[in-house]
Coordinates of C-alpha atoms in Angstrom, one line a residue:
R1 CA -31.4 59.3 -27.5
L2 CA -28.2 59.3 -29.7
A3 CA -27.9 63.1 -29.2
A4 CA -28.3 62.7 -25.4
L5 CA -25.8 59.9 -25.3
D6 CA -23.3 62.1 -27.2
R7 CA -23.4 64.6 -24.3
R8 CA -22.5 61.9 -21.8
I9 CA -19.7 59.9 -23.4
G10 CA -15.9 60.5 -23.1
E11 CA -13.5 61.5 -25.9
K12 CA -12.3 57.9 -26.4
D13 CA -15.8 56.6 -26.9
R14 CA -16.5 59.4 -29.3
E15 CA -13.4 58.7 -31.3
A16 CA -14.4 55.0 -31.4
V17 CA -17.8 55.9 -32.8
V18 CA -16.3 58.2 -35.4
K19 CA -13.9 55.5 -36.5
A20 CA -16.6 52.8 -36.8
T21 CA -19.0 55.0 -38.7
G22 CA -16.5 56.4 -41.2
G23 CA -16.4 60.0 -39.7
L24 CA -19.8 60.5 -38.0
D25 CA -20.2 61.1 -34.3
L26 CA -23.4 60.4 -32.4
S27 CA -24.9 63.9 -33.0
D28 CA -24.3 63.4 -36.8
L29 CA -26.1 60.1 -36.7
A30 CA -29.0 61.7 -34.8
A31 CA -29.1 64.6 -37.3
R32 CA -29.3 62.2 -40.3
L33 CA -32.2 60.3 -38.7
L34 CA -34.1 63.5 -38.0
D35 CA -33.5 64.9 -41.5
A36 CA -34.9 61.7 -42.9
I37 CA -38.3 62.5 -41.3
D38 CA -38.2 66.3 -41.2
P39 CA -40.6 67.7 -43.8
D40 CA -38.6 70.9 -44.2
A41 CA -35.4 68.9 -44.8
L42 CA -37.1 66.6 -47.2
A43 CA -38.6 69.5 -49.2
I44 CA -35.0 70.6 -49.9
N45 CA -33.4 67.3 -50.6
V46 CA -36.1 65.3 -52.6
P47 CA -37.6 66.0 -56.0
K48 CA -40.8 68.0 -56.3
E49 CA -42.5 65.7 -58.7
A50 CA -45.2 63.7 -56.9
S51 CA -44.4 60.5 -58.8
E52 CA -40.9 60.5 -57.4
L53 CA -41.6 62.0 -54.0
E54 CA -42.4 58.8 -52.0
R55 CA -39.6 56.9 -53.6
A56 CA -37.1 59.7 -52.8
K57 CA -38.3 59.8 -49.2
D58 CA -37.8 56.1 -48.8
A59 CA -34.3 56.4 -50.2
V60 CA -33.4 59.2 -47.7
K61 CA -34.6 57.1 -44.8
E62 CA -32.8 54.0 -46.0
Q63 CA -29.6 55.9 -46.4
A64 CA -29.9 57.4 -42.9
A65 CA -30.5 53.9 -41.4
M66 CA -27.9 52.1 -43.4
L67 CA -25.1 52.5 -40.9
F68 CA -27.1 50.7 -38.3
D69 CA -27.1 47.6 -40.5
D70 CA -23.5 47.2 -39.5
H71 CA -23.3 44.7 -36.6
K72 CA -20.0 46.3 -35.3
V73 CA -21.6 49.7 -35.2
R74 CA -24.7 48.4 -33.3
T75 CA -22.5 46.5 -30.8
L76 CA -20.3 49.6 -30.2
L77 CA -23.3 51.8 -29.6
K78 CA -24.8 49.3 -27.1
D79 CA -21.5 49.0 -25.3
V80 CA -21.1 52.8 -25.1
K81 CA -24.6 53.2 -23.9
A82 CA -24.2 50.5 -21.2
A83 CA -20.9 52.1 -20.0
S84 CA -22.5 55.6 -19.9
D85 CA -25.3 54.2 -17.7
I86 CA -22.9 53.3 -14.9
R87 CA -23.4 56.0 -12.3
I88 CA -22.0 56.5 -8.8
D89 CA -24.7 57.3 -6.3
T90 CA -23.5 60.2 -4.1
I91 CA -27.0 61.0 -2.6
S92 CA -28.4 57.8 -1.1
V93 CA -27.3 56.9 2.5
D94 CA -25.3 53.7 2.5
A95 CA -26.1 50.9 4.9
V96 CA -23.2 48.7 6.0
V97 CA -24.0 45.1 5.0
S98 CA -20.6 43.7 5.9
S99 CA -17.1 44.9 6.4
G100 CA -14.6 44.2 3.7
W101 CA -15.2 42.4 0.4
D102 CA -17.7 39.6 0.1
E103 CA -15.9 36.4 -1.0
G104 CA -18.6 35.6 -3.5
K105 CA -18.2 39.1 -5.1
A106 CA -14.4 38.7 -5.2
S107 CA -14.7 35.2 -6.8
D108 CA -17.0 36.6 -9.5
I109 CA -14.6 39.4 -10.4
V110 CA -11.7 37.1 -10.6
A111 CA -13.7 34.7 -12.7
R112 CA -14.7 37.5 -15.1
F113 CA -11.1 38.6 -15.4
T114 CA -10.0 35.1 -16.1
K115 CA -12.6 34.7 -18.8
F116 CA -11.7 38.1 -20.3
L117 CA -8.0 36.9 -20.6
E118 CA -9.1 33.7 -22.2
E119 CA -11.2 35.4 -24.8
K120 CA -9.0 38.4 -25.6
Q121 CA -5.5 37.0 -25.4
D122 CA -5.2 36.7 -29.1
E123 CA -7.1 39.9 -29.9
L124 CA -5.5 42.7 -27.8
I125 CA -1.9 43.7 -28.6
A126 CA -0.9 44.0 -24.9
L127 CA -2.2 40.4 -24.2
Q128 CA -0.4 39.0 -27.3
I129 CA 2.8 40.4 -25.9
L130 CA 2.2 39.3 -22.3
Y131 CA 1.2 35.8 -23.5
H132 CA 4.4 35.7 -25.6
R133 CA 2.6 35.1 -28.9
P134 CA 5.2 34.6 -31.7
Y135 CA 3.4 37.2 -33.9
A136 CA 3.3 39.8 -31.2
D137 CA 5.2 43.1 -31.0
K138 CA 8.4 42.9 -29.0
R139 CA 7.5 45.4 -26.3
L140 CA 4.5 46.7 -24.4
T141 CA 3.5 50.3 -25.2
Y142 CA 1.4 52.8 -23.3
E143 CA -1.2 52.7 -26.0
A144 CA -1.4 48.9 -26.0
V145 CA -1.9 48.7 -22.2
D146 CA -4.4 51.7 -22.3
E147 CA -6.4 49.7 -24.9
L148 CA -6.4 46.8 -22.6
R149 CA -7.7 48.9 -19.7
D150 CA -10.5 50.3 -22.0
A151 CA -11.5 46.7 -23.0
L152 CA -11.7 45.7 -19.4
R153 CA -14.1 48.5 -18.6
R154 CA -16.4 47.8 -21.5
P155 CA -19.5 45.6 -21.3
P156 CA -19.9 42.7 -20.6
W157 CA -16.8 42.8 -18.4
L158 CA -17.1 46.2 -16.6
L159 CA -13.9 45.5 -14.7
E160 CA -11.7 48.1 -12.9
P161 CA -8.1 47.1 -12.3
V162 CA -8.3 48.3 -8.7
D163 CA -11.3 46.0 -8.1
I164 CA -9.5 43.0 -9.6
W165 CA -6.6 43.6 -7.3
R166 CA -8.8 43.8 -4.2
A167 CA -10.6 40.7 -5.3
Y168 CA -7.3 38.7 -5.5
K169 CA -6.4 40.2 -2.1
R170 CA -9.7 39.0 -0.6
L171 CA -9.2 35.5 -1.9
A172 CA -5.5 35.0 -1.3
S173 CA -4.2 37.8 0.9
E174 CA -0.9 35.9 1.6
K175 CA 0.0 36.2 -2.2
V176 CA -0.9 39.9 -2.6
R177 CA 1.6 42.5 -1.4
G178 CA 0.8 46.1 -1.2
N179 CA -2.0 48.1 -2.9
P180 CA -2.5 49.0 -6.5
A181 CA -0.9 52.3 -7.5
G182 CA -3.8 53.2 -9.9
T183 CA -1.5 53.2 -12.9
L184 CA -1.3 51.2 -16.2
A185 CA 1.5 49.1 -14.6
D186 CA -1.1 47.6 -12.3
I187 CA -2.8 45.9 -15.2
V188 CA 0.4 44.3 -16.4
M189 CA 1.1 42.9 -12.9
L190 CA -2.5 41.6 -12.7
V191 CA -2.2 39.8 -16.1
R192 CA 1.2 38.3 -15.2
Y193 CA -0.2 37.0 -11.9
A194 CA -3.4 35.6 -13.4
M195 CA -1.4 33.7 -16.1
G196 CA 0.9 32.2 -13.5
E197 CA 4.0 34.1 -14.6
A198 CA 4.3 35.8 -11.2
E199 CA 3.9 33.9 -7.9
S200 CA 2.7 37.0 -6.0
L201 CA 0.8 40.1 -6.9
E202 CA 2.6 43.3 -6.1
P203 CA 3.0 46.8 -7.5
L204 CA 5.6 47.3 -10.2
T205 CA 7.3 50.3 -8.5
P206 CA 9.3 48.3 -5.8
L207 CA 10.3 45.7 -8.3
V208 CA 11.5 48.4 -10.7
A209 CA 13.5 50.0 -7.9
G210 CA 15.2 46.7 -7.0
R211 CA 16.0 46.0 -10.7
F212 CA 17.4 49.5 -11.1
N213 CA 19.8 49.1 -8.2
L214 CA 21.0 45.8 -9.6
W215 CA 21.5 47.5 -13.0
L216 CA 23.5 50.4 -11.4
G217 CA 25.7 47.8 -9.6
R218 CA 26.5 46.1 -12.9
E219 CA 27.2 49.4 -14.5
E220 CA 29.8 50.3 -11.8
K221 CA 31.4 46.9 -12.2
A222 CA 31.7 47.5 -15.9
G223 CA 33.5 50.8 -15.2
R224 CA 30.5 53.1 -16.1
T225 CA 29.9 55.7 -13.4
Y226 CA 27.3 58.5 -13.3
S227 CA 27.4 62.0 -11.9
D228 CA 24.8 63.2 -9.4
E229 CA 22.9 65.0 -12.2
Q230 CA 23.0 61.9 -14.4
R231 CA 21.7 59.8 -11.5
A232 CA 18.9 62.2 -11.0
W233 CA 17.9 61.8 -14.6
L234 CA 18.2 58.0 -14.4
L235 CA 15.9 58.0 -11.4
A236 CA 13.4 60.1 -13.2
I237 CA 13.5 57.6 -16.1
R238 CA 13.1 54.7 -13.7
D239 CA 10.0 56.3 -12.1
H240 CA 8.5 57.1 -15.5
L241 CA 8.9 53.4 -16.6
A242 CA 7.4 52.2 -13.3
V243 CA 4.2 54.1 -14.2
N244 CA 4.0 54.1 -17.9
I245 CA 5.6 50.8 -19.0
E246 CA 7.6 52.5 -21.8
I247 CA 9.7 55.6 -22.4
R248 CA 10.3 57.2 -25.8
T249 CA 12.4 60.1 -26.9
E250 CA 9.2 62.2 -27.3
D251 CA 8.6 61.7 -23.5
I252 CA 12.0 63.2 -22.8
M253 CA 10.8 66.3 -24.8
D254 CA 7.2 66.5 -23.5
A255 CA 6.8 64.8 -20.1
P256 CA 6.8 67.4 -17.3
E257 CA 9.3 65.4 -15.2
F258 CA 11.8 65.7 -18.0
A259 CA 10.9 69.0 -19.5
G260 CA 11.4 70.6 -16.1
R261 CA 15.0 69.3 -16.1
G262 CA 15.9 70.7 -19.5
G263 CA 14.2 68.2 -21.8
M264 CA 16.0 66.6 -24.8
I265 CA 18.8 69.2 -25.0
K266 CA 19.8 68.5 -21.4
A267 CA 19.5 64.7 -21.8
R268 CA 21.7 64.6 -24.9
G269 CA 24.2 66.8 -23.1
L270 CA 24.4 64.4 -20.2
F271 CA 24.3 61.1 -22.1
G272 CA 25.3 62.0 -25.6
S273 CA 24.7 59.6 -28.4
R274 CA 24.1 56.8 -25.9
L275 CA 20.7 58.2 -24.9
P276 CA 18.5 56.1 -27.3
A277 CA 20.3 52.9 -26.4
L278 CA 20.2 53.7 -22.7
L279 CA 16.4 54.2 -22.8
D280 CA 16.1 50.9 -24.6
E281 CA 18.3 49.1 -22.2
L282 CA 16.5 50.5 -19.1
T283 CA 13.1 49.5 -20.6
E284 CA 14.4 46.0 -21.2
V285 CA 15.9 45.6 -17.7
L286 CA 13.3 47.3 -15.6
V287 CA 9.9 46.5 -17.1
A288 CA 10.2 43.9 -20.0

């Protein structure tokens, strides 16, 4: 079953297993268990003396099973298995039970999301930041929000951001504007709305666009003007932040929207030594 599960899981789950087991993936775990009961493998790995044979066999089996004594490993394997069992049925013919979302289902999703936030707010880095914990990092990162999304998707929560958004819209449509964009930024907006920091739930993109225009206005009043090419770059930075929450100098080098414009060499040519401070300022103004 471990070997079969290894063929179904994604790369992130595989990496989580390897980390939890100290370097072994599911196929490695399966192989160790099989070797512990395989006569041919035992013939190679255990002593030939009859007096030591049974004791050696027991030791091999105990070593193979030792990792499963770890509660964290067992829990992770169960969670990975449960997540892999979720399947989308594309064969059966659907029967329309009701149009739109059932209010009870929407209430259940919101309740699960609320409980998730209560239980995980001190555990996950992104939630520590969003809940303004004094020990939290200063800024959200792509990795932190991605970790939050993965945690939402794992049992027992099994929550998708788009479903949480729709649930809120079903229960309080007057407070929900627009549809989710399917990006990490959606999760940030959901958390801020759930914790009462935002009075309405809406995609980050239009908010970022408005903040960007205000920032440009302040720049002009301060006597800092930008050429058309610089503005095009600033717009690309704005759009990147609206989707990814953060921007780093590595993104200027690697992200397609910047690499196609000339990458870091071009950006430094346009903004000079101010580039790092500019990225930091835009992050603070637009998405912090």
